[in-house]
Amino acid sequence: MDSFEYVSAPHRVVFGRGTLQELPSMLEKIKVKAVLILCTPQQVSTAEEVKAIIGDTGIAIFSEATMHTPTHITDKAVLVAQEKGVDGIVSVGGGSTVGLGKALSIRTGLPHLCIPTTYAGSEMTPILGETENGRKVTRRDPRILPTAVLYDVELFKTLPVTMTVYSGINAIAHAVEALYATNRNPIIDLLAYEGIRTLCIALPLLQADGNDPAARQQALYGAWLCGMCLGAVDMALHHKLCHTLGGMFNLPHAETHVVLLPHALAYNATAPAAAGAMVKLAAALPEAEGDPVRGINALYQRLGIDLSLKGLGMSEGGVDEACDVAIANPYKNPRVLEREGIRELIRRAWAGEAAKAKL
Ligand code: NAD
């Protein structure tokens, strides 16, 4: 890395166990006195827990957060925020709820405090993807970055082990792509390495014992670092493929990331522009023995991951369709997008084969 630019975003992060109790003082620090609490229909009880902690500051709960941030839901939330006269937003949940918080905050200018409950990392990014009439539009704007983030390890107790593993790999994938991002920098390299290394230790422990408190704390710490990577640098082939396929075939977010990661990594593994990244990645992945593809395959085997695009509901005909779209939209990637290789990447992911370097 001969030259680089490093921009750091100003926002407050509180991390720990039982930190939810610090929410009133955090809201005070960001000068918020009347909040709308956001959640999904599945996490109303968590939102109620939040409301109980902040007492009169919690004005109402809006529980319609939905995957891919549909604008008609955001419009509804804006109306509720206006009707209730709130001066701040608290989102408690995964990327879907954080997305709604961002969409509401950018429209209203209200400060937004996030309480993440998955490892997706959206809380650390100035990125918002919204869906209107089935079309997803993503934008980046510093004002989208949440005002403050409160990580409470205790809130991850309810995350099922399978979701823990998939969401954790989702986080790892962001750090993998950060290592070879064209706009990477030495700080992000450090965060990416440490995020991957930490999650690779924590996830197998959590899979063996979903109640292991130390592993849960370690996983969340790793996910925070990976989230910072996602927010700071450009993603490449893996991320774009996930969003292309997810949008085209309505595939689940975290699972799609999991299926595609080893294959996207295999595609880029031999690219000269990614050589330094692959050395760091191999060092972060246990059992890699110098080969990151071997390392990621070993991690998947250890975690018992057995997913395929076919299993997620994509038809075989989708392989060519997805390939056409994937190569039609050029984006930064350490290796040029070649039709034959990309098609084979998608085919292997569709069939659920193990990743192989030759692509
Ligand atoms: P999600 O937010 O859709 O959550 C999935 C399900 O798990 C929901 O029903 C949710 O209520 C439930 N859940 C979440 N945390 C839980 C917990 N601790 N216990 C029990 N249930 C829990 O899933 P996700 O993977 O976190 O987020 C995916 C969405 O986030 C996608 O729309 C994706 O595009 C977006 N995303 C955006 C960014 C960004 O930077 N803009 C980054 C990552 C993800």
XYZ file of C-alpha atoms and ligand atoms in Angstrom:
403
model
C 0.000 0.000 0.000
C 1.996 2.979 -1.266
C -0.480 5.740 -0.540
C -3.885 5.995 1.059
C -6.554 8.299 2.395
C -8.035 7.709 5.843
C -11.285 9.393 6.866
C -12.734 8.647 10.271
C -16.414 9.178 10.995
C -17.420 10.878 14.234
C -19.890 8.833 16.227
C -20.190 7.333 19.673
C -20.006 3.582 20.347
C -20.693 1.924 23.694
C -19.871 -1.784 23.966
C -20.325 -4.296 26.762
C -22.567 -6.575 28.734
C -25.737 -5.068 30.202
C -25.054 -1.732 28.485
C -28.743 -1.340 27.678
C -29.001 0.204 31.146
C -26.804 3.048 29.849
C -29.376 4.002 27.236
C -30.925 6.867 29.255
C -27.539 8.538 29.698
C -26.648 7.979 26.037
C -29.891 9.628 24.961
C -29.117 12.510 27.283
C -25.682 12.908 25.670
C -27.238 13.196 22.218
C -29.894 15.538 23.658
C -32.892 13.377 22.858
C -35.966 13.483 25.098
C -38.760 11.815 23.117
C -38.014 8.762 20.987
C -39.730 6.495 18.531
C -38.473 2.931 19.015
C -38.189 0.793 15.874
C -38.201 -3.004 15.631
C -39.489 -5.911 13.531
C -42.755 -7.693 14.416
C -40.546 -10.519 15.804
C -38.696 -8.265 18.248
C -41.491 -6.311 19.914
C -40.569 -7.738 23.325
C -37.012 -6.392 22.971
C -38.412 -2.994 21.977
C -40.651 -3.099 25.060
C -37.611 -3.850 27.195
C -35.961 -0.759 25.721
C -39.075 1.317 26.364
C -39.201 0.167 29.990
C -35.604 1.279 30.529
C -36.095 4.782 29.143
C -39.472 5.422 30.801
C -41.251 8.566 29.602
C -38.594 9.188 26.937
C -39.999 6.219 24.981
C -43.005 7.717 23.229
C -44.034 4.849 20.936
C -42.933 1.610 19.266
C -43.128 1.178 15.501
C -42.781 -2.550 14.829
C -42.982 -2.838 11.037
C -39.276 -2.894 10.090
C -38.898 -5.112 7.017
C -35.996 -6.575 5.027
C -34.615 -4.275 2.265
C -36.240 -1.144 3.760
C -39.366 -0.730 1.588
C -40.158 2.989 1.211
C -43.885 2.555 1.939
C -42.981 1.324 5.445
C -40.599 4.250 5.924
C -43.349 6.664 4.838
C -45.589 5.170 7.521
C -42.865 5.523 10.160
C -42.282 9.182 9.161
C -45.974 9.881 9.733
C -45.879 8.217 13.166
C -42.726 10.194 14.106
C -44.429 13.435 13.064
C -47.721 12.637 14.791
C -45.965 11.747 18.044
C -43.639 14.757 17.851
C -40.509 12.733 18.672
C -37.031 14.288 18.626
C -35.036 11.078 18.165
C -35.060 7.479 16.918
C -33.898 4.289 18.596
C -33.623 1.226 16.351
C -33.270 -2.136 18.070
C -32.703 -5.139 15.833
C -30.750 -6.432 12.866
C -29.904 -4.752 9.565
C -33.563 -4.458 8.572
C -34.441 -2.362 11.623
C -31.248 -0.329 11.471
C -32.078 0.352 7.804
C -35.483 1.731 8.757
C -33.809 3.929 11.392
C -31.417 5.286 8.772
C -34.197 5.903 6.260
C -36.242 7.746 8.865
C -33.288 9.746 10.133
C -32.171 10.928 6.667
C -35.728 12.043 5.840
C -36.434 13.830 9.117
C -32.981 14.916 10.308
C -33.675 13.239 13.662
C -30.715 11.761 15.592
C -30.600 7.967 15.438
C -29.294 5.651 18.130
C -28.825 2.021 17.075
C -28.947 -1.056 19.266
C -27.856 -3.898 16.953
C -28.916 -7.491 17.610
C -27.207 -9.219 14.661
C -23.682 -9.079 13.241
C -24.703 -7.538 9.877
C -22.820 -4.292 10.604
C -25.226 -1.730 9.134
C -24.952 0.413 12.279
C -21.353 1.267 11.363
C -22.037 2.401 7.804
C -23.232 5.556 6.046
C -24.989 3.294 3.503
C -28.712 2.852 2.969
C -30.417 0.471 0.546
C -34.117 1.102 -0.012
C -36.695 -0.736 -2.093
C -39.403 0.938 -4.112
C -41.636 -0.961 -6.554
C -39.345 -3.983 -6.215
C -36.212 -1.994 -7.150
C -33.412 -1.542 -4.608
C -31.499 1.727 -4.666
C -28.431 2.114 -2.478
C -26.807 5.391 -1.515
C -23.937 6.539 0.683
C -24.196 9.787 2.645
C -22.347 10.741 5.854
C -25.698 11.865 7.341
C -26.936 8.251 7.147
C -24.368 7.089 9.713
C -26.197 6.617 13.042
C -25.484 9.208 15.737
C -24.623 6.597 18.360
C -24.415 2.809 18.690
C -25.040 0.762 21.792
C -23.777 -2.827 21.686
C -25.123 -5.042 24.444
C -23.871 -8.622 24.284
C -26.895 -9.736 26.315
C -29.240 -8.939 23.416
C -27.583 -11.689 21.353
C -28.742 -14.439 23.708
C -31.943 -14.797 21.696
C -30.218 -14.979 18.301
C -30.548 -18.642 17.215
C -27.208 -20.444 16.751
C -27.730 -20.932 12.995
C -28.457 -17.223 12.550
C -25.432 -16.435 14.749
C -23.197 -18.435 12.414
C -24.671 -17.007 9.189
C -24.664 -13.449 10.464
C -21.094 -13.877 11.731
C -19.933 -15.098 8.297
C -21.809 -12.150 6.759
C -19.582 -9.907 8.906
C -16.419 -11.831 7.981
C -17.278 -11.390 4.281
C -17.235 -7.604 4.649
C -13.763 -7.712 6.200
C -12.491 -10.105 3.510
C -13.479 -7.649 0.785
C -12.056 -4.739 2.779
C -8.623 -6.400 2.648
C -8.517 -6.069 -1.143
C -10.593 -2.898 -1.543
C -8.997 -0.416 -3.921
C -9.459 2.352 -1.315
C -8.217 0.296 1.662
C -5.870 1.818 4.203
C -3.621 0.502 7.008
C -6.204 1.093 9.758
C -8.919 -0.822 7.918
C -6.414 -3.618 7.192
C -5.839 -3.992 10.927
C -9.546 -3.947 11.742
C -10.326 -6.467 8.994
C -7.614 -8.878 10.084
C -8.650 -8.677 13.744
C -12.371 -8.895 12.934
C -11.922 -12.069 10.860
C -9.516 -13.650 13.346
C -11.813 -12.968 16.302
C -14.987 -14.234 14.615
C -13.196 -17.377 13.424
C -12.423 -18.195 17.058
C -15.829 -17.181 18.454
C -18.221 -18.776 15.936
C -17.171 -22.429 16.446
C -17.362 -21.861 20.224
C -20.872 -20.435 19.880
C -21.917 -23.256 17.631
C -20.811 -25.751 20.263
C -22.449 -23.776 23.071
C -24.790 -20.951 22.111
C -24.749 -19.755 25.725
C -20.980 -19.230 25.959
C -20.888 -15.611 27.204
C -17.194 -15.003 26.469
C -17.583 -16.274 22.889
C -20.666 -14.126 22.374
C -18.771 -11.063 23.522
C -15.848 -11.954 21.256
C -18.173 -12.467 18.277
C -19.798 -9.082 18.765
C -16.421 -7.394 19.109
C -15.300 -9.011 15.838
C -18.545 -8.024 14.130
C -18.104 -4.406 15.214
C -14.660 -4.341 13.592
C -16.022 -5.916 10.400
C -18.865 -3.366 10.359
C -16.314 -0.566 10.442
C -14.621 -2.111 7.404
C -17.912 -2.208 5.497
C -18.566 1.430 6.320
C -15.112 2.667 5.384
C -14.132 1.083 2.069
C -15.676 -0.155 -1.170
C -16.926 -3.710 -1.406
C -16.288 -5.818 -4.510
C -17.364 -9.023 -6.275
C -18.799 -10.872 -3.282
C -20.950 -8.021 -2.021
C -22.215 -7.084 -5.480
C -23.059 -10.697 -6.331
C -24.968 -11.097 -3.057
C -27.045 -8.022 -3.751
C -27.599 -8.931 -7.415
C -28.711 -12.473 -6.620
C -30.619 -11.465 -3.487
C -32.610 -8.895 -5.450
C -33.200 -11.098 -8.520
C -34.317 -14.213 -6.677
C -35.470 -12.798 -3.335
C -32.813 -14.748 -1.429
C -32.195 -14.280 2.325
C -29.429 -11.761 3.082
C -27.045 -13.509 5.489
C -27.412 -16.977 3.910
C -26.625 -15.632 0.427
C -23.453 -14.029 1.800
C -22.496 -17.361 3.371
C -22.992 -19.397 0.178
C -21.079 -17.021 -2.064
C -18.113 -16.087 0.139
C -15.832 -19.108 -0.493
C -16.478 -18.965 -4.260
C -15.954 -15.207 -4.610
C -12.788 -15.619 -2.575
C -11.644 -18.444 -4.847
C -12.269 -16.237 -7.900
C -10.108 -13.429 -6.503
C -7.504 -15.595 -4.733
C -4.992 -15.629 -7.571
C -5.423 -11.995 -8.660
C -2.072 -10.186 -8.403
C -3.898 -7.116 -7.030
C -5.160 -9.217 -4.096
C -1.870 -10.967 -3.296
C -1.161 -8.974 -0.098
C -4.776 -9.347 1.044
C -4.622 -13.126 0.598
C -1.503 -13.364 2.783
C -3.269 -11.437 5.573
C -6.443 -13.449 5.142
C -4.570 -16.743 5.329
C -2.968 -15.529 8.557
C -6.393 -14.670 10.035
C -8.098 -17.946 9.069
C -7.263 -20.947 11.260
C -6.170 -24.079 9.350
C -5.471 -22.049 6.192
C -1.821 -23.122 6.048
C -1.107 -20.204 3.770
C -4.132 -20.809 1.521
C -7.224 -18.670 2.280
C -9.550 -20.861 0.189
C -8.456 -23.861 2.215
C -8.953 -21.768 5.362
C -12.514 -20.735 4.514
C -13.447 -24.294 3.481
C -12.057 -25.576 6.805
C -14.046 -22.963 8.733
C -17.263 -23.960 6.926
C -16.583 -27.624 7.600
C -15.980 -26.922 11.274
C -19.220 -24.915 11.461
C -21.147 -27.613 9.569
C -22.293 -25.121 6.927
C -24.086 -26.894 4.117
C -25.895 -24.271 2.058
C -26.435 -23.808 -1.659
C -28.257 -21.289 -3.814
C -30.391 -24.207 -4.984
C -31.337 -24.895 -1.359
C -32.189 -21.224 -0.887
C -34.709 -21.495 -3.701
C -32.866 -20.303 -6.816
C -33.633 -22.193 -10.034
C -30.856 -23.636 -12.212
C -31.882 -21.288 -15.025
C -31.004 -18.460 -12.680
C -27.283 -19.238 -13.011
C -27.021 -17.759 -16.524
C -29.455 -14.956 -15.750
C -27.450 -13.931 -12.667
C -24.185 -14.174 -14.582
C -25.477 -11.818 -17.301
C -26.471 -9.217 -14.723
C -23.302 -9.665 -12.641
C -20.985 -8.932 -15.541
C -23.169 -6.244 -17.101
C -22.594 -3.832 -14.196
C -18.880 -3.131 -13.887
C -17.463 -2.504 -10.406
C -14.097 -2.431 -8.721
C -12.659 -5.870 -8.112
C -9.065 -7.113 -7.896
C -9.697 -9.456 -10.847
C -11.445 -8.487 -14.083
C -14.907 -10.033 -14.350
C -14.679 -12.862 -16.909
C -17.905 -14.486 -18.006
C -16.728 -18.082 -17.867
C -15.260 -17.757 -14.358
C -18.212 -15.832 -12.942
C -20.662 -18.326 -14.384
C -18.745 -21.235 -12.884
C -18.565 -19.383 -9.533
C -22.356 -18.991 -9.479
C -22.899 -22.563 -10.690
C -20.732 -24.001 -7.918
C -22.528 -21.853 -5.325
C -25.866 -22.961 -6.785
C -24.897 -26.636 -6.581
C -23.409 -26.286 -3.087
C -19.936 -27.499 -4.095
C -16.851 -26.724 -2.024
C -14.823 -23.762 -3.272
C -11.816 -24.517 -5.471
C -9.135 -22.023 -6.424
C -9.365 -22.765 -10.180
C -12.026 -20.499 -11.560
P -32.693 -8.844 9.815
O -32.501 -7.548 10.459
O -33.621 -8.911 8.645
O -33.148 -9.880 10.925
C -33.593 -11.173 10.567
C -34.605 -11.686 11.610
O -33.931 -11.952 12.842
C -35.696 -10.644 11.936
O -36.899 -11.314 12.115
C -35.220 -10.064 13.253
O -36.251 -9.528 14.021
C -34.592 -11.284 13.909
N -33.570 -10.943 14.902
C -32.588 -10.033 14.802
N -31.831 -10.044 15.899
C -32.341 -10.985 16.734
C -31.981 -11.470 18.021
N -30.901 -11.024 18.690
N -32.744 -12.418 18.571
C -33.797 -12.932 17.907
N -34.185 -12.542 16.677
C -33.454 -11.568 16.100
O -31.305 -9.512 9.340
P -29.846 -8.911 9.136
O -29.091 -9.962 8.451
O -29.312 -8.364 10.396
O -30.064 -7.673 8.174
C -30.325 -7.836 6.793
C -30.711 -6.515 6.174
O -29.778 -5.510 6.543
C -30.732 -6.529 4.649
O -31.826 -5.783 4.197
C -29.419 -5.862 4.275
O -29.451 -5.296 2.996
C -29.268 -4.856 5.372
N -27.868 -4.465 5.637
C -27.528 -3.173 5.350
C -26.229 -2.763 5.591
C -25.847 -1.339 5.315
O -24.719 -0.945 5.579
N -26.730 -0.522 4.788
C -25.287 -3.634 6.117
C -25.681 -4.944 6.400
C -26.994 -5.346 6.158
